[in-house]
């Protein structure tokens, strides 16, 4: 419909963005949009599906007060943040549905992100509707800066066995959207 974003890459620095290729709903070349992308809010809302390829709702990604669709498979999820679960040093967090009663989600601090700026009640795991049952600030990665740790009851978060990715998004006190991907390796399923 004429909403492709194509342009020269002269003067651009090409980096490897975070991939969502582990999710079976998208292919290996699918990437999240970065802040300021011309693909954000490019398409009128009535010309596209209600959700993106991962089932995420359309948002006002450029902050102009109008909800529109982003060009491409994925809706801009805001400033990318690092999201981890136990054990924090591995790529995939580990969850055992037989032994674990809770899922701990950690929003990691970085040079550009302070978890203390997050409105805790706004944190969303995919479209599960799960809300944190508790939270605190801890230095999970030993960098001397506090990270935000959220506790969810496993029964509130529908998980399947094997490796999977949950989208995590939240609002900051300034009204900005932040988001990241929580990778989990789930065991202990009863068949």
PDB file of C-alpha atoms in Angstrom:
ATOM      1  CA  UNK A   1       0.000   0.000   0.000  1.00  0.00           C
ATOM      2  CA  UNK A   2       3.022   2.275  -0.341  1.00  0.00           C
ATOM      3  CA  UNK A   3       4.128   2.158   3.301  1.00  0.00           C
ATOM      4  CA  UNK A   4       7.494   0.436   2.799  1.00  0.00           C
ATOM      5  CA  UNK A   5      10.492   2.117   4.379  1.00  0.00           C
ATOM      6  CA  UNK A   6      13.401   1.994   1.966  1.00  0.00           C
ATOM      7  CA  UNK A   7      16.403   4.286   1.875  1.00  0.00           C
ATOM      8  CA  UNK A   8      20.151   4.511   1.410  1.00  0.00           C
ATOM      9  CA  UNK A   9      22.388   3.430   4.268  1.00  0.00           C
ATOM     10  CA  UNK A  10      25.080   6.022   3.515  1.00  0.00           C
ATOM     11  CA  UNK A  11      26.372   7.427   6.776  1.00  0.00           C
ATOM     12  CA  UNK A  12      24.570   4.817   8.849  1.00  0.00           C
ATOM     13  CA  UNK A  13      26.209   2.566  11.404  1.00  0.00           C
ATOM     14  CA  UNK A  14      24.765  -0.919  11.085  1.00  0.00           C
ATOM     15  CA  UNK A  15      24.689  -2.898  14.331  1.00  0.00           C
ATOM     16  CA  UNK A  16      23.151  -6.248  15.190  1.00  0.00           C
ATOM     17  CA  UNK A  17      19.853  -5.404  16.916  1.00  0.00           C
ATOM     18  CA  UNK A  18      18.126  -7.684  19.382  1.00  0.00           C
ATOM     19  CA  UNK A  19      16.524 -10.534  17.498  1.00  0.00           C
ATOM     20  CA  UNK A  20      13.193 -12.113  18.235  1.00  0.00           C
ATOM     21  CA  UNK A  21      14.026 -15.035  15.948  1.00  0.00           C
ATOM     22  CA  UNK A  22      13.579 -17.560  18.785  1.00  0.00           C
ATOM     23  CA  UNK A  23       9.845 -16.903  18.578  1.00  0.00           C
ATOM     24  CA  UNK A  24       8.125 -19.244  16.087  1.00  0.00           C
ATOM     25  CA  UNK A  25       5.710 -16.469  15.024  1.00  0.00           C
ATOM     26  CA  UNK A  26       8.463 -14.540  13.196  1.00  0.00           C
ATOM     27  CA  UNK A  27      11.344 -15.517  10.914  1.00  0.00           C
ATOM     28  CA  UNK A  28      15.084 -15.329  11.601  1.00  0.00           C
ATOM     29  CA  UNK A  29      15.409 -11.889   9.949  1.00  0.00           C
ATOM     30  CA  UNK A  30      12.781 -10.111  12.041  1.00  0.00           C
ATOM     31  CA  UNK A  31      14.144  -7.309  14.222  1.00  0.00           C
ATOM     32  CA  UNK A  32      12.653  -4.868  16.716  1.00  0.00           C
ATOM     33  CA  UNK A  33      12.410  -1.251  15.558  1.00  0.00           C
ATOM     34  CA  UNK A  34      14.787   1.203  17.171  1.00  0.00           C
ATOM     35  CA  UNK A  35      13.805   4.539  18.726  1.00  0.00           C
ATOM     36  CA  UNK A  36      13.304   7.206  16.052  1.00  0.00           C
ATOM     37  CA  UNK A  37      12.800   4.735  13.202  1.00  0.00           C
ATOM     38  CA  UNK A  38      10.823   6.207  10.277  1.00  0.00           C
ATOM     39  CA  UNK A  39       8.771   2.984  10.316  1.00  0.00           C
ATOM     40  CA  UNK A  40       7.154   3.916  13.654  1.00  0.00           C
ATOM     41  CA  UNK A  41       3.486   4.976  13.381  1.00  0.00           C
ATOM     42  CA  UNK A  42       3.721   5.119   9.582  1.00  0.00           C
ATOM     43  CA  UNK A  43       0.448   3.344   8.673  1.00  0.00           C
ATOM     44  CA  UNK A  44      -3.099   4.504   9.550  1.00  0.00           C
ATOM     45  CA  UNK A  45      -4.669   2.213  12.153  1.00  0.00           C
ATOM     46  CA  UNK A  46      -7.580   1.189   9.907  1.00  0.00           C
ATOM     47  CA  UNK A  47      -5.202  -0.283   7.289  1.00  0.00           C
ATOM     48  CA  UNK A  48      -3.537  -2.934   9.444  1.00  0.00           C
ATOM     49  CA  UNK A  49      -4.281  -5.742  11.927  1.00  0.00           C
ATOM     50  CA  UNK A  50      -5.036  -4.924  15.590  1.00  0.00           C
ATOM     51  CA  UNK A  51      -1.780  -6.536  16.711  1.00  0.00           C
ATOM     52  CA  UNK A  52       1.710  -7.154  15.352  1.00  0.00           C
ATOM     53  CA  UNK A  53       3.180 -10.575  14.501  1.00  0.00           C
ATOM     54  CA  UNK A  54       3.809 -11.270  18.206  1.00  0.00           C
ATOM     55  CA  UNK A  55       0.263 -10.317  19.221  1.00  0.00           C
ATOM     56  CA  UNK A  56       1.308  -6.992  20.757  1.00  0.00           C
ATOM     57  CA  UNK A  57      -1.255  -4.167  20.481  1.00  0.00           C
ATOM     58  CA  UNK A  58      -0.635  -1.072  18.376  1.00  0.00           C
ATOM     59  CA  UNK A  59       0.706   1.917  20.333  1.00  0.00           C
ATOM     60  CA  UNK A  60       1.535   5.585  19.928  1.00  0.00           C
ATOM     61  CA  UNK A  61       5.202   4.861  19.304  1.00  0.00           C
ATOM     62  CA  UNK A  62       6.240   8.375  18.289  1.00  0.00           C
ATOM     63  CA  UNK A  63       4.385  10.176  21.087  1.00  0.00           C
ATOM     64  CA  UNK A  64       2.193  12.382  18.869  1.00  0.00           C
ATOM     65  CA  UNK A  65      -1.027  11.301  20.596  1.00  0.00           C
ATOM     66  CA  UNK A  66      -2.217   9.173  17.654  1.00  0.00           C
ATOM     67  CA  UNK A  67      -2.144   5.374  17.730  1.00  0.00           C
ATOM     68  CA  UNK A  68      -0.994   4.096  14.342  1.00  0.00           C
ATOM     69  CA  UNK A  69       0.692   0.960  12.988  1.00  0.00           C
ATOM     70  CA  UNK A  70       4.389   0.522  12.440  1.00  0.00           C
ATOM     71  CA  UNK A  71       5.705  -0.711   9.103  1.00  0.00           C
ATOM     72  CA  UNK A  72       7.092  -4.247   9.358  1.00  0.00           C
ATOM     73  CA  UNK A  73       6.178  -7.295  11.397  1.00  0.00           C
ATOM     74  CA  UNK A  74       6.697  -5.789  14.853  1.00  0.00           C
ATOM     75  CA  UNK A  75       5.227  -2.816  16.681  1.00  0.00           C
ATOM     76  CA  UNK A  76       7.861  -0.580  18.326  1.00  0.00           C
ATOM     77  CA  UNK A  77       8.064  -1.640  21.950  1.00  0.00           C
ATOM     78  CA  UNK A  78       9.921   1.412  23.213  1.00  0.00           C
ATOM     79  CA  UNK A  79      13.404   1.761  24.550  1.00  0.00           C
ATOM     80  CA  UNK A  80      15.005  -1.664  24.673  1.00  0.00           C
ATOM     81  CA  UNK A  81      15.960  -2.894  28.124  1.00  0.00           C
ATOM     82  CA  UNK A  82      17.633  -6.076  29.315  1.00  0.00           C
ATOM     83  CA  UNK A  83      15.183  -8.422  31.023  1.00  0.00           C
ATOM     84  CA  UNK A  84      16.413 -11.538  32.850  1.00  0.00           C
ATOM     85  CA  UNK A  85      15.182 -14.362  35.019  1.00  0.00           C
ATOM     86  CA  UNK A  86      17.056 -16.921  37.118  1.00  0.00           C
ATOM     87  CA  UNK A  87      19.937 -17.651  36.580  1.00  0.00           C
ATOM     88  CA  UNK A  88      20.786 -14.079  35.633  1.00  0.00           C
ATOM     89  CA  UNK A  89      24.081 -14.810  33.868  1.00  0.00           C
ATOM     90  CA  UNK A  90      22.611 -17.210  31.305  1.00  0.00           C
ATOM     91  CA  UNK A  91      20.796 -16.344  28.080  1.00  0.00           C
ATOM     92  CA  UNK A  92      17.651 -18.234  29.140  1.00  0.00           C
ATOM     93  CA  UNK A  93      16.106 -18.061  32.593  1.00  0.00           C
ATOM     94  CA  UNK A  94      15.161 -21.430  34.064  1.00  0.00           C
ATOM     95  CA  UNK A  95      11.669 -22.264  35.307  1.00  0.00           C
ATOM     96  CA  UNK A  96      10.555 -25.643  36.668  1.00  0.00           C
ATOM     97  CA  UNK A  97       6.770 -25.869  36.758  1.00  0.00           C
ATOM     98  CA  UNK A  98       6.910 -28.700  39.317  1.00  0.00           C
ATOM     99  CA  UNK A  99       9.285 -27.094  41.824  1.00  0.00           C
ATOM    100  CA  UNK A 100       8.930 -23.323  41.272  1.00  0.00           C
ATOM    101  CA  UNK A 101       5.968 -21.376  42.580  1.00  0.00           C
ATOM    102  CA  UNK A 102       7.114 -18.014  41.280  1.00  0.00           C
ATOM    103  CA  UNK A 103       8.645 -16.384  38.240  1.00  0.00           C
ATOM    104  CA  UNK A 104      11.176 -13.650  38.991  1.00  0.00           C
ATOM    105  CA  UNK A 105      11.608 -11.044  36.279  1.00  0.00           C
ATOM    106  CA  UNK A 106      14.479  -8.577  36.572  1.00  0.00           C
ATOM    107  CA  UNK A 107      14.712  -5.290  34.674  1.00  0.00           C
ATOM    108  CA  UNK A 108      18.449  -4.698  34.583  1.00  0.00           C
ATOM    109  CA  UNK A 109      19.969  -1.255  35.062  1.00  0.00           C
ATOM    110  CA  UNK A 110      22.322   0.110  32.417  1.00  0.00           C
ATOM    111  CA  UNK A 111      24.066   3.330  31.460  1.00  0.00           C
ATOM    112  CA  UNK A 112      20.863   4.466  29.704  1.00  0.00           C
ATOM    113  CA  UNK A 113      18.185   2.858  31.884  1.00  0.00           C
ATOM    114  CA  UNK A 114      17.366   3.303  35.575  1.00  0.00           C
ATOM    115  CA  UNK A 115      14.750   0.759  36.749  1.00  0.00           C
ATOM    116  CA  UNK A 116      13.734   3.163  39.532  1.00  0.00           C
ATOM    117  CA  UNK A 117      12.051   5.221  36.769  1.00  0.00           C
ATOM    118  CA  UNK A 118       9.602   2.381  35.968  1.00  0.00           C
ATOM    119  CA  UNK A 119       5.997   2.529  37.126  1.00  0.00           C
ATOM    120  CA  UNK A 120       5.859  -0.987  38.591  1.00  0.00           C
ATOM    121  CA  UNK A 121       2.092  -1.357  38.100  1.00  0.00           C
ATOM    122  CA  UNK A 122       2.560  -0.784  34.333  1.00  0.00           C
ATOM    123  CA  UNK A 123       4.844  -3.788  33.742  1.00  0.00           C
ATOM    124  CA  UNK A 124       3.171  -6.199  31.307  1.00  0.00           C
ATOM    125  CA  UNK A 125       4.228  -9.741  30.354  1.00  0.00           C
ATOM    126  CA  UNK A 126       2.983 -10.317  26.787  1.00  0.00           C
ATOM    127  CA  UNK A 127      -0.792 -10.251  26.920  1.00  0.00           C
ATOM    128  CA  UNK A 128      -0.986 -12.595  29.932  1.00  0.00           C
ATOM    129  CA  UNK A 129      -2.569 -10.011  32.204  1.00  0.00           C
ATOM    130  CA  UNK A 130      -0.198 -11.170  34.948  1.00  0.00           C
ATOM    131  CA  UNK A 131       0.596  -8.519  37.522  1.00  0.00           C
ATOM    132  CA  UNK A 132       3.577  -8.593  39.883  1.00  0.00           C
ATOM    133  CA  UNK A 133       2.746  -9.997  43.345  1.00  0.00           C
ATOM    134  CA  UNK A 134       5.759  -8.232  44.814  1.00  0.00           C
ATOM    135  CA  UNK A 135       8.868  -6.297  43.854  1.00  0.00           C
ATOM    136  CA  UNK A 136      12.091  -4.889  45.245  1.00  0.00           C
ATOM    137  CA  UNK A 137      15.398  -3.390  44.155  1.00  0.00           C
ATOM    138  CA  UNK A 138      18.482  -5.613  44.225  1.00  0.00           C
ATOM    139  CA  UNK A 139      21.875  -5.558  42.516  1.00  0.00           C
ATOM    140  CA  UNK A 140      21.418  -8.786  40.540  1.00  0.00           C
ATOM    141  CA  UNK A 141      24.391  -8.494  38.190  1.00  0.00           C
ATOM    142  CA  UNK A 142      26.901  -7.154  40.720  1.00  0.00           C
ATOM    143  CA  UNK A 143      27.558  -3.869  38.908  1.00  0.00           C
ATOM    144  CA  UNK A 144      26.837  -1.751  41.998  1.00  0.00           C
ATOM    145  CA  UNK A 145      23.555  -0.392  40.573  1.00  0.00           C
ATOM    146  CA  UNK A 146      20.130  -1.591  41.724  1.00  0.00           C
ATOM    147  CA  UNK A 147      17.929  -3.605  39.356  1.00  0.00           C
ATOM    148  CA  UNK A 148      14.143  -3.981  39.604  1.00  0.00           C
ATOM    149  CA  UNK A 149      13.063  -7.523  40.572  1.00  0.00           C
ATOM    150  CA  UNK A 150       9.399  -8.442  40.080  1.00  0.00           C
ATOM    151  CA  UNK A 151       7.755 -11.586  41.471  1.00  0.00           C
ATOM    152  CA  UNK A 152       4.901 -13.271  39.595  1.00  0.00           C
ATOM    153  CA  UNK A 153       2.968 -16.373  40.619  1.00  0.00           C
ATOM    154  CA  UNK A 154       3.561 -19.067  38.013  1.00  0.00           C
ATOM    155  CA  UNK A 155      -0.137 -19.893  37.937  1.00  0.00           C
ATOM    156  CA  UNK A 156      -0.756 -16.341  36.645  1.00  0.00           C
ATOM    157  CA  UNK A 157       1.654 -16.695  33.707  1.00  0.00           C
ATOM    158  CA  UNK A 158       0.655 -19.332  31.140  1.00  0.00           C
ATOM    159  CA  UNK A 159       3.865 -21.056  30.091  1.00  0.00           C
ATOM    160  CA  UNK A 160       4.600 -24.017  27.844  1.00  0.00           C
ATOM    161  CA  UNK A 161       7.503 -26.467  28.057  1.00  0.00           C
ATOM    162  CA  UNK A 162      10.679 -25.649  26.199  1.00  0.00           C
ATOM    163  CA  UNK A 163      12.317 -22.386  25.287  1.00  0.00           C
ATOM    164  CA  UNK A 164      10.086 -19.385  24.763  1.00  0.00           C
ATOM    165  CA  UNK A 165      10.198 -15.614  24.778  1.00  0.00           C
ATOM    166  CA  UNK A 166       7.864 -13.241  26.608  1.00  0.00           C
ATOM    167  CA  UNK A 167       7.659  -9.572  25.645  1.00  0.00           C
ATOM    168  CA  UNK A 168       8.020  -7.292  28.652  1.00  0.00           C
ATOM    169  CA  UNK A 169       6.939  -3.669  28.475  1.00  0.00           C
ATOM    170  CA  UNK A 170       6.409  -0.873  30.982  1.00  0.00           C
ATOM    171  CA  UNK A 171       5.935   2.865  31.305  1.00  0.00           C
ATOM    172  CA  UNK A 172       8.412   5.180  32.984  1.00  0.00           C
ATOM    173  CA  UNK A 173       7.522   8.021  35.322  1.00  0.00           C
ATOM    174  CA  UNK A 174       8.170  10.343  32.353  1.00  0.00           C
ATOM    175  CA  UNK A 175       5.535   8.487  30.284  1.00  0.00           C
ATOM    176  CA  UNK A 176       7.988   6.721  27.962  1.00  0.00           C
ATOM    177  CA  UNK A 177       7.511   3.097  26.923  1.00  0.00           C
ATOM    178  CA  UNK A 178      10.359   0.689  27.655  1.00  0.00           C
ATOM    179  CA  UNK A 179      10.499  -2.943  26.666  1.00  0.00           C
ATOM    180  CA  UNK A 180      12.568  -6.049  26.254  1.00  0.00           C
ATOM    181  CA  UNK A 181      12.398  -9.798  25.798  1.00  0.00           C
ATOM    182  CA  UNK A 182      12.409 -12.338  28.624  1.00  0.00           C
ATOM    183  CA  UNK A 183      13.815 -15.677  27.456  1.00  0.00           C
ATOM    184  CA  UNK A 184      12.745 -18.721  29.445  1.00  0.00           C
ATOM    185  CA  UNK A 185      13.567 -22.417  29.392  1.00  0.00           C
ATOM    186  CA  UNK A 186      10.588 -24.141  31.008  1.00  0.00           C
ATOM    187  CA  UNK A 187      10.727 -27.704  32.387  1.00  0.00           C
ATOM    188  CA  UNK A 188       8.530 -29.853  34.625  1.00  0.00           C
ATOM    189  CA  UNK A 189       5.516 -30.017  32.318  1.00  0.00           C
ATOM    190  CA  UNK A 190       2.978 -32.809  32.859  1.00  0.00           C
ATOM    191  CA  UNK A 191       1.876 -34.494  29.634  1.00  0.00           C
TER     192      UNK A 191
END
